[in-house]
Coordinates of C-alpha atoms in Angstrom, one line a residue:
M1 CA -6.6 -16.8 26.9
D2 CA -10.0 -15.4 25.9
N3 CA -9.3 -11.9 27.3
I4 CA -5.9 -11.6 25.3
L5 CA -6.2 -10.9 21.9
H6 CA -3.2 -12.3 19.8
I7 CA -2.0 -10.9 16.2
V8 CA -0.2 -12.3 13.8
G9 CA 2.1 -10.2 12.0
G10 CA 3.5 -7.1 12.9
G11 CA 3.1 -5.1 9.2
M12 CA 0.6 -2.4 8.4
A13 CA -2.6 -4.3 9.5
G14 CA -1.1 -6.3 12.5
S15 CA 0.2 -2.9 13.9
E16 CA -3.1 -0.8 13.4
A17 CA -5.1 -3.7 14.9
A18 CA -3.0 -3.7 18.1
W19 CA -3.3 -0.1 18.8
Q20 CA -6.9 0.0 18.2
A21 CA -7.6 -3.0 20.8
A22 CA -5.0 -1.7 23.4
Q23 CA -6.9 1.9 23.0
M24 CA -10.2 0.1 23.9
G25 CA -8.5 -1.6 27.1
V26 CA -7.5 -5.1 25.9
R27 CA -4.4 -7.0 26.1
V28 CA -2.7 -7.6 23.0
V29 CA 0.2 -10.0 21.7
I30 CA 2.1 -9.5 18.3
H31 CA 3.4 -12.3 17.4
E32 CA 6.2 -11.3 14.9
M33 CA 8.4 -13.9 13.2
R34 CA 11.4 -11.1 11.9
P35 CA 13.7 -10.8 12.8
T36 CA 14.1 -14.6 14.0
V37 CA 12.8 -15.4 10.7
G38 CA 13.7 -12.8 7.6
T39 CA 12.1 -12.5 4.0
F40 CA 14.0 -11.5 1.0
A41 CA 12.0 -8.0 1.3
H42 CA 12.4 -7.0 5.0
R43 CA 15.6 -5.2 6.1
T44 CA 15.1 -4.9 9.7
G45 CA 12.9 -6.5 12.5
D46 CA 10.6 -3.1 13.0
L47 CA 6.7 -3.1 12.9
A48 CA 5.5 -1.7 9.9
E49 CA 8.5 -2.0 8.0
M50 CA 7.6 -0.4 4.2
V51 CA 9.1 -2.8 1.9
C52 CA 7.9 -1.6 -1.5
S53 CA 6.9 2.3 -2.0
N54 CA 7.2 5.0 0.8
S55 CA 4.2 6.3 -0.5
F56 CA 0.5 6.3 1.2
R57 CA -0.6 7.7 -2.1
S58 CA -3.0 10.4 -2.5
D59 CA -3.9 12.6 1.0
D60 CA -7.0 14.5 -1.1
D61 CA -10.1 13.5 0.8
E62 CA -12.3 15.2 -1.2
Q63 CA -11.5 13.7 -4.7
N64 CA -9.8 10.8 -4.0
A65 CA -11.2 7.6 -2.3
V66 CA -7.5 6.7 -1.0
G67 CA -7.3 10.3 0.5
L68 CA -10.7 9.8 2.1
L69 CA -9.5 6.4 3.5
H70 CA -6.8 8.5 5.0
W71 CA -9.3 10.8 6.7
E72 CA -11.8 8.2 8.4
M73 CA -8.3 6.6 9.9
R74 CA -7.4 9.8 11.2
A75 CA -11.0 10.5 12.3
A76 CA -10.7 7.0 14.2
N77 CA -7.3 8.0 15.7
G78 CA -5.6 5.4 13.9
L79 CA -1.7 4.9 14.4
I80 CA -0.3 4.5 10.9
M81 CA -1.7 7.9 10.1
Q82 CA -0.6 9.5 12.9
I83 CA 2.7 8.7 12.7
A84 CA 2.7 9.1 9.0
D85 CA 1.8 12.5 9.4
R86 CA 4.8 13.1 12.0
H87 CA 7.3 11.6 9.5
R88 CA 5.9 13.2 6.1
L89 CA 7.7 14.1 3.2
P90 CA 7.0 16.8 0.3
A91 CA 5.2 14.3 -2.4
G92 CA 2.7 17.0 -3.9
G93 CA -0.6 16.2 -3.1
A94 CA 0.5 12.5 -2.1
L95 CA 1.2 11.4 1.5
A96 CA 4.7 9.8 2.0
V97 CA 7.3 9.1 4.8
D98 CA 10.6 9.0 5.9
R99 CA 10.2 4.6 6.2
D100 CA 13.1 3.8 8.6
P101 CA 11.8 6.4 11.3
F102 CA 8.4 6.0 10.6
A103 CA 8.6 2.0 11.5
R104 CA 10.8 2.8 14.2
S105 CA 8.3 5.2 15.7
V106 CA 5.6 2.7 15.1
T107 CA 7.4 -0.2 16.9
E108 CA 8.6 2.3 19.7
T109 CA 4.7 3.7 20.2
L110 CA 3.2 -0.2 20.3
K111 CA 6.3 -1.5 22.8
A112 CA 5.4 1.7 25.0
H113 CA 1.7 1.0 25.1
P114 CA 0.9 -1.0 28.7
N115 CA -1.5 -3.0 27.0
V116 CA 1.1 -4.2 24.2
S117 CA 3.7 -7.3 24.0
V118 CA 5.9 -8.5 21.5
E119 CA 6.8 -11.9 20.8
Y120 CA 9.5 -12.5 18.4
G121 CA 9.2 -15.9 16.5
E122 CA 7.1 -18.0 13.8
V123 CA 3.2 -19.0 14.5
D124 CA 3.4 -22.1 12.1
S125 CA -0.3 -23.1 12.7
L126 CA -3.7 -22.1 13.2
P127 CA -4.5 -21.8 16.8
E128 CA -7.5 -23.7 18.2
S129 CA -8.2 -21.7 21.0
G130 CA -8.2 -18.2 22.0
Q131 CA -9.0 -14.6 20.2
W132 CA -6.9 -14.1 17.1
I133 CA -6.0 -12.0 13.9
I134 CA -3.7 -13.4 11.0
A135 CA -2.2 -10.4 9.7
T136 CA 0.7 -12.1 7.9
G137 CA 0.4 -9.8 4.6
P138 CA 1.8 -11.0 1.4
L139 CA 5.1 -12.8 2.6
T140 CA 3.3 -15.1 5.4
S141 CA 5.4 -18.2 6.2
E142 CA 5.4 -21.3 4.2
K143 CA 4.0 -23.3 7.2
L144 CA 1.5 -21.3 7.9
G145 CA 0.4 -20.8 4.5
Q146 CA -0.2 -24.4 4.1
A147 CA -2.1 -24.5 7.9
I148 CA -4.6 -21.8 6.3
A149 CA -4.8 -23.8 2.7
A150 CA -5.7 -26.6 4.8
E151 CA -8.4 -25.3 6.6
T152 CA -10.0 -23.2 3.9
G153 CA -9.9 -26.5 1.7
Q154 CA -9.5 -24.4 -1.4
G155 CA -5.8 -22.9 -0.8
A156 CA -4.9 -19.7 -1.4
L157 CA -5.4 -17.5 -4.6
A158 CA -1.2 -16.1 -5.1
F159 CA -0.2 -13.0 -7.7
F160 CA 3.0 -11.4 -7.8
D161 CA 4.2 -8.4 -6.3
A162 CA 7.1 -6.4 -7.4
I163 CA 9.5 -3.6 -5.6
A164 CA 11.0 -0.7 -7.4
P165 CA 14.4 0.1 -7.4
I166 CA 15.9 3.0 -5.1
V167 CA 18.4 5.3 -6.1
H168 CA 21.2 7.6 -4.3
Y169 CA 20.6 11.3 -5.1
D170 CA 24.1 12.1 -5.3
S171 CA 24.5 9.4 -8.3
I172 CA 22.2 11.3 -10.3
D173 CA 23.3 14.1 -13.1
M174 CA 21.0 16.9 -11.9
S175 CA 22.3 18.9 -15.5
R176 CA 19.5 16.3 -17.1
A177 CA 17.1 16.1 -14.6
W178 CA 15.0 18.7 -12.9
M179 CA 12.5 19.1 -9.6
Q180 CA 8.6 19.8 -10.1
S181 CA 5.9 18.0 -9.2
R182 CA 3.2 17.0 -12.1
Y183 CA 1.2 20.3 -12.8
D184 CA 3.0 22.1 -9.9
K185 CA 0.6 20.2 -7.5
G186 CA 1.1 21.4 -3.9
E187 CA 0.5 23.8 -1.8
T188 CA 4.3 24.9 -0.9
E189 CA 7.3 24.9 -3.4
E190 CA 8.9 22.2 -1.4
E191 CA 5.4 20.1 -2.6
R192 CA 5.7 21.5 -6.0
T193 CA 9.2 20.3 -6.4
A194 CA 8.7 16.9 -4.7
Y195 CA 9.6 14.8 -8.0
L196 CA 12.9 14.3 -9.6
N197 CA 12.0 14.1 -13.4
C198 CA 14.4 12.1 -16.0
P199 CA 13.5 13.2 -19.6
M200 CA 13.5 10.7 -22.7
D201 CA 13.3 11.7 -26.4
R202 CA 11.5 9.5 -28.7
D203 CA 15.1 7.7 -29.8
T204 CA 15.7 7.2 -26.1
Y205 CA 12.3 5.6 -25.4
E206 CA 12.5 3.1 -28.4
A207 CA 15.8 2.2 -27.3
F208 CA 15.2 1.7 -23.5
I209 CA 11.6 -0.1 -24.5
D210 CA 13.8 -2.3 -26.8
A211 CA 16.4 -3.0 -23.9
L212 CA 13.7 -3.7 -21.5
L213 CA 11.6 -6.5 -23.4
A214 CA 15.3 -8.0 -24.0
A215 CA 16.3 -8.1 -20.5
D216 CA 16.8 -11.4 -18.4
K217 CA 13.7 -11.7 -16.2
A218 CA 13.3 -13.5 -12.7
E219 CA 12.0 -16.9 -13.8
F220 CA 9.0 -18.5 -11.7
H221 CA 8.9 -22.0 -10.0
E222 CA 6.9 -24.8 -11.4
G223 CA 3.5 -24.5 -10.7
E224 CA 3.6 -20.8 -10.2
T225 CA 1.7 -19.0 -12.2
A226 CA 2.4 -14.9 -13.5
G227 CA -1.0 -13.3 -12.2
Y228 CA 0.1 -9.6 -11.2
F229 CA -2.1 -7.4 -9.4
D230 CA -2.8 -4.4 -11.8
G231 CA -1.9 -1.5 -9.2
C232 CA 1.8 -2.9 -9.0
L233 CA 2.9 -4.3 -12.4
P234 CA 6.2 -4.8 -13.5
I235 CA 7.4 -2.2 -15.9
E236 CA 8.3 -5.0 -18.5
V237 CA 4.9 -6.6 -18.3
I238 CA 3.4 -3.1 -18.8
A239 CA 6.0 -2.9 -21.7
E240 CA 4.4 -5.9 -23.0
R241 CA 1.2 -4.6 -23.6
G242 CA 2.4 -2.2 -26.0
R243 CA 4.8 -0.2 -26.9
E244 CA 3.5 3.1 -26.1
S245 CA 2.0 1.7 -22.7
L246 CA 4.9 3.0 -20.3
R247 CA 4.8 6.4 -21.9
H248 CA 0.9 6.9 -21.0
G249 CA 1.5 5.1 -18.1
P250 CA 4.5 5.6 -15.0
M251 CA 6.4 7.4 -18.0
K252 CA 3.7 9.8 -19.3
P253 CA 5.3 13.3 -19.9
V254 CA 2.0 15.6 -19.2
G255 CA 2.1 18.4 -16.7
L256 CA 5.8 18.7 -16.9
T257 CA 8.1 21.4 -18.2
N258 CA 11.7 20.6 -18.6
P259 CA 13.7 23.8 -17.5
H260 CA 16.8 22.5 -19.4
A261 CA 14.9 22.7 -22.6
P262 CA 11.7 24.5 -21.8
D263 CA 10.5 24.7 -25.5
T264 CA 10.9 20.9 -26.3
K265 CA 8.2 18.7 -24.8
P266 CA 9.8 15.2 -23.6
W267 CA 8.2 11.9 -25.1
A268 CA 8.3 10.3 -21.9
V269 CA 9.4 11.1 -18.5
V270 CA 10.5 9.0 -15.6
Q271 CA 9.9 10.3 -11.8
L272 CA 11.7 9.7 -8.7
R273 CA 10.3 10.7 -5.1
R274 CA 12.3 11.4 -2.1
D275 CA 12.5 8.0 0.2
N276 CA 13.7 10.0 3.2
A277 CA 13.8 12.7 5.0
L278 CA 17.4 13.7 4.4
G279 CA 16.6 13.4 0.5
T280 CA 19.8 11.1 0.1
L281 CA 17.5 8.4 -1.6
Y282 CA 15.0 8.6 -4.2
N283 CA 12.9 5.7 -5.3
I284 CA 11.8 5.5 -9.2
V285 CA 7.9 5.8 -8.9
G286 CA 6.0 2.8 -11.0
F287 CA 9.2 1.0 -11.8
Q288 CA 8.3 -2.1 -10.2
T289 CA 10.5 -5.1 -11.7
K290 CA 11.1 -8.8 -12.2
M291 CA 14.4 -8.0 -14.0
K292 CA 17.6 -9.9 -12.7
Y293 CA 20.0 -7.5 -10.8
G294 CA 22.8 -7.1 -13.5
A295 CA 20.0 -6.3 -16.1
Q296 CA 18.3 -4.1 -14.0
T297 CA 21.6 -1.9 -13.6
E298 CA 22.1 -2.2 -17.5
V299 CA 18.7 -0.8 -18.4
L300 CA 18.1 1.5 -15.6
R301 CA 21.1 3.4 -16.8
M302 CA 19.9 4.3 -20.0
I303 CA 17.5 6.6 -18.4
P304 CA 19.2 10.1 -18.8
G305 CA 20.0 11.6 -15.5
L306 CA 20.9 8.0 -14.3
E307 CA 23.8 7.1 -16.5
E308 CA 26.0 7.1 -13.5
A309 CA 23.2 5.9 -10.9
R310 CA 24.4 3.9 -7.7
F311 CA 21.2 1.9 -6.0
A312 CA 20.6 1.6 -2.8
R313 CA 17.9 -1.0 -3.5
L314 CA 17.3 -2.7 -6.7
G315 CA 13.9 -4.1 -7.5
G316 CA 12.4 -7.6 -6.9
I317 CA 9.3 -9.5 -7.0
H318 CA 7.4 -12.0 -4.8
R319 CA 4.9 -14.1 -4.1
N320 CA 1.5 -12.4 -2.8
T321 CA -0.9 -14.8 -1.1
F322 CA -4.5 -13.9 0.1
L323 CA -7.8 -15.5 0.9
N324 CA -10.8 -16.2 -1.6
S325 CA -12.3 -13.7 1.2
P326 CA -16.0 -13.8 0.0
T327 CA -16.1 -17.3 0.5
L328 CA -14.3 -17.4 3.8
L329 CA -14.9 -14.5 6.3
D330 CA -18.0 -12.9 7.5
E331 CA -19.0 -9.0 7.7
Q332 CA -16.7 -9.5 11.1
M333 CA -13.9 -10.7 9.1
R334 CA -14.0 -13.9 11.3
L335 CA -13.2 -17.2 9.5
R336 CA -16.5 -18.9 8.8
S337 CA -14.9 -22.4 9.9
R338 CA -13.3 -20.6 12.9
P339 CA -14.9 -17.7 13.9
N340 CA -12.1 -17.3 16.9
I341 CA -9.4 -16.0 14.1
R342 CA -10.1 -13.0 12.2
F343 CA -8.0 -11.9 9.0
A344 CA -6.7 -8.4 8.4
G345 CA -4.6 -6.8 5.7
Q346 CA -3.3 -7.7 2.2
I347 CA -4.1 -11.3 2.9
T348 CA -7.8 -10.6 2.8
G349 CA -7.6 -9.4 -0.8
V350 CA -6.8 -5.7 -0.1
E351 CA -4.0 -4.2 -2.0
G352 CA -1.8 -1.1 -0.4
Y353 CA -0.5 0.0 2.6
V354 CA -3.5 2.2 3.3
E355 CA -6.0 -0.7 2.8
S356 CA -4.2 -2.8 4.9
A357 CA -3.7 -0.8 7.5
A358 CA -7.5 0.2 7.4
M359 CA -8.5 -3.5 7.4
G360 CA -6.1 -3.8 10.8
L361 CA -7.9 -0.9 12.5
L362 CA -11.5 -2.5 11.7
S363 CA -10.4 -6.2 12.8
G364 CA -8.7 -4.6 15.7
R365 CA -11.7 -2.7 16.9
M366 CA -14.2 -5.9 16.0
A367 CA -12.3 -8.1 18.2
A368 CA -12.0 -6.3 21.3
A369 CA -15.7 -5.4 21.1
E370 CA -16.1 -9.1 21.0
I371 CA -13.8 -9.7 23.7
L372 CA -15.0 -7.1 26.1
G373 CA -18.8 -8.1 25.4
S374 CA -20.0 -5.4 23.5
P375 CA -19.8 -6.5 19.6
L376 CA -19.6 -3.7 17.0
A377 CA -21.8 -3.8 13.9
A378 CA -19.9 -3.3 10.3
P379 CA -19.4 0.1 9.1
P380 CA -21.8 1.4 7.2
Q381 CA -21.5 0.7 3.3
D382 CA -21.4 4.2 2.2
S383 CA -18.0 4.8 4.0
A384 CA -14.5 3.9 2.3
M385 CA -14.1 1.5 5.5
G386 CA -17.6 0.2 5.0
A387 CA -16.9 -0.1 1.1
L388 CA -13.8 -1.9 1.0
I389 CA -15.0 -4.4 3.6
H390 CA -18.2 -5.2 1.9
H391 CA -16.2 -5.5 -1.3
I392 CA -13.8 -8.5 0.6
T393 CA -16.2 -10.3 2.9
G394 CA -19.1 -10.5 0.0
G395 CA -19.6 -7.7 -2.5
A396 CA -16.6 -9.1 -5.0
E397 CA -17.8 -12.0 -7.5
A398 CA -15.9 -15.0 -5.5
K399 CA -15.1 -17.0 -8.6
T400 CA -13.4 -13.8 -10.2
F401 CA -11.9 -12.6 -6.7
Q402 CA -9.0 -10.5 -6.8
P403 CA -6.6 -7.9 -4.7
M404 CA -8.5 -4.4 -4.5
N405 CA -7.2 -0.6 -3.9
V406 CA -10.3 1.3 -2.6
N407 CA -11.8 3.2 -5.1
F408 CA -15.2 5.0 -6.0
G409 CA -16.1 2.1 -8.1
L410 CA -17.1 0.4 -4.7
F411 CA -19.3 3.1 -3.5
R412 CA -23.0 2.8 -4.2
P413 CA -24.1 5.6 -6.9
V414 CA -25.3 9.0 -5.4
D415 CA -28.9 9.5 -7.1
G416 CA -29.2 12.5 -9.3
L417 CA -25.6 13.0 -10.4
K418 CA -24.4 12.5 -13.8
G419 CA -21.9 9.6 -14.8
G420 CA -18.9 9.8 -17.3
R421 CA -15.9 12.3 -16.6
R422 CA -17.5 15.3 -17.4
G423 CA -19.7 14.9 -13.6
R424 CA -16.8 13.2 -11.9
K425 CA -15.6 16.1 -9.6
D426 CA -19.1 17.0 -8.6
R427 CA -20.0 13.0 -8.2
Y428 CA -16.6 12.2 -6.4
K429 CA -17.2 15.3 -3.8
A430 CA -20.7 13.6 -3.0
Y431 CA -19.0 10.5 -2.2
T432 CA -16.7 12.0 0.0
D433 CA -19.2 14.0 2.0
R434 CA -21.6 11.2 2.4
A435 CA -18.8 8.9 3.6
K436 CA -17.6 11.3 5.8
A437 CA -21.1 11.6 7.3
A438 CA -21.6 8.0 7.7
W439 CA -18.4 7.4 9.0
T440 CA -18.9 10.4 11.7
D441 CA -22.0 8.8 12.6
W442 CA -20.6 5.1 13.1
L443 CA -17.7 6.2 15.3
E444 CA -19.9 8.2 17.5
H445 CA -22.6 5.3 17.6
S446 CA -19.9 2.9 18.6
R447 CA -20.2 2.3 22.0
L448 CA -16.3 1.5 22.4
D449 CA -14.3 3.9 20.8
A450 CA -10.4 3.9 20.7
A451 CA -10.3 7.5 21.5
Q452 CA -6.9 8.5 22.4
T453 CA -4.0 9.8 20.4
V454 CA -0.2 9.1 20.3

């Protein structure tokens, strides 16, 4: 039992953890409840299924903390990044993927690995023995969630996460919309035209805001509170903060020129990003919503170009549970009260596909190294991995702990560099240079390295 690593949950974190441990020579069993037990958000039983956006966000490893995390995962031969690169779609400076082939490839690669097996069915309690990683994500089953809450003695915190709608491309009126990445960003013409844009004038925007605020919304159950994660706010919640909030957020009109009316600057712009390789599906960027389905179709069809839109998937909202990790986990991501159990992914209090996979990468390596008798030191705090794990296992204030994306605010300052916006470019480059050196050194001095590639 002690020579096998059990991983509960086959999402981004669980899949990456399994790959890393298996590459280090450890036998791994992935316990995945889907498709035996489904969720409202998942459609398949594939591992690493993407249920919200199809984007891993910025791929800029010199000026963006998320892009830096991509770089570190690639340097560690991470499975998620390798498969994402294989199924990449044009998305300007972002890394977006064709979600269904991506998940199938992750599933096939793991199932083909001689050290990996997958068992389907729900794990509903915390195991007493053996080495385990709990990577059940935001949709942890009710029974397992109750077991975790009972063990921690303080329950799990919760916020609400929302899903954006997906539109069939052939239902979009391209006489009103156009293709362009903001500021024409991208090295190829395909990248520079990766986004579909729907412009609004001021009157249309104001009418849209009125309808959005008046629309029927999903109700919360008794005892639930709407503590949203700021990086994934429903559009109606943003609108409630002020009528101009959306046009300074996901609907900002900057960096775009409408070829149908080049001399008219839009008051607001709704962007859609390609969701599959065929280009038949587009998701509405930043349009997570808790509107009821009937209201969604009415309100979203007010967007110029989407008057006749057909939706492959409407938006939704779900409860997202996570641990108060600064008080519950040690620097090896082990539960202090049960050190044979590690946690990884969103349940630890990171937010986003990339961050979840990154914590899976670390937990998988750490667990495998412990099983093999050569424990690994925590990654250096100056790396993106190190900054993120330091935040969730002790760097954050426990009383106000909330899910966090990786960002340069988690990094230690670099001496001698200017603060503020003017010094930002040099500062970010210094962060990423220092991080790459620190991460490379950690990999080189890790005695057990998952060195093979797919």
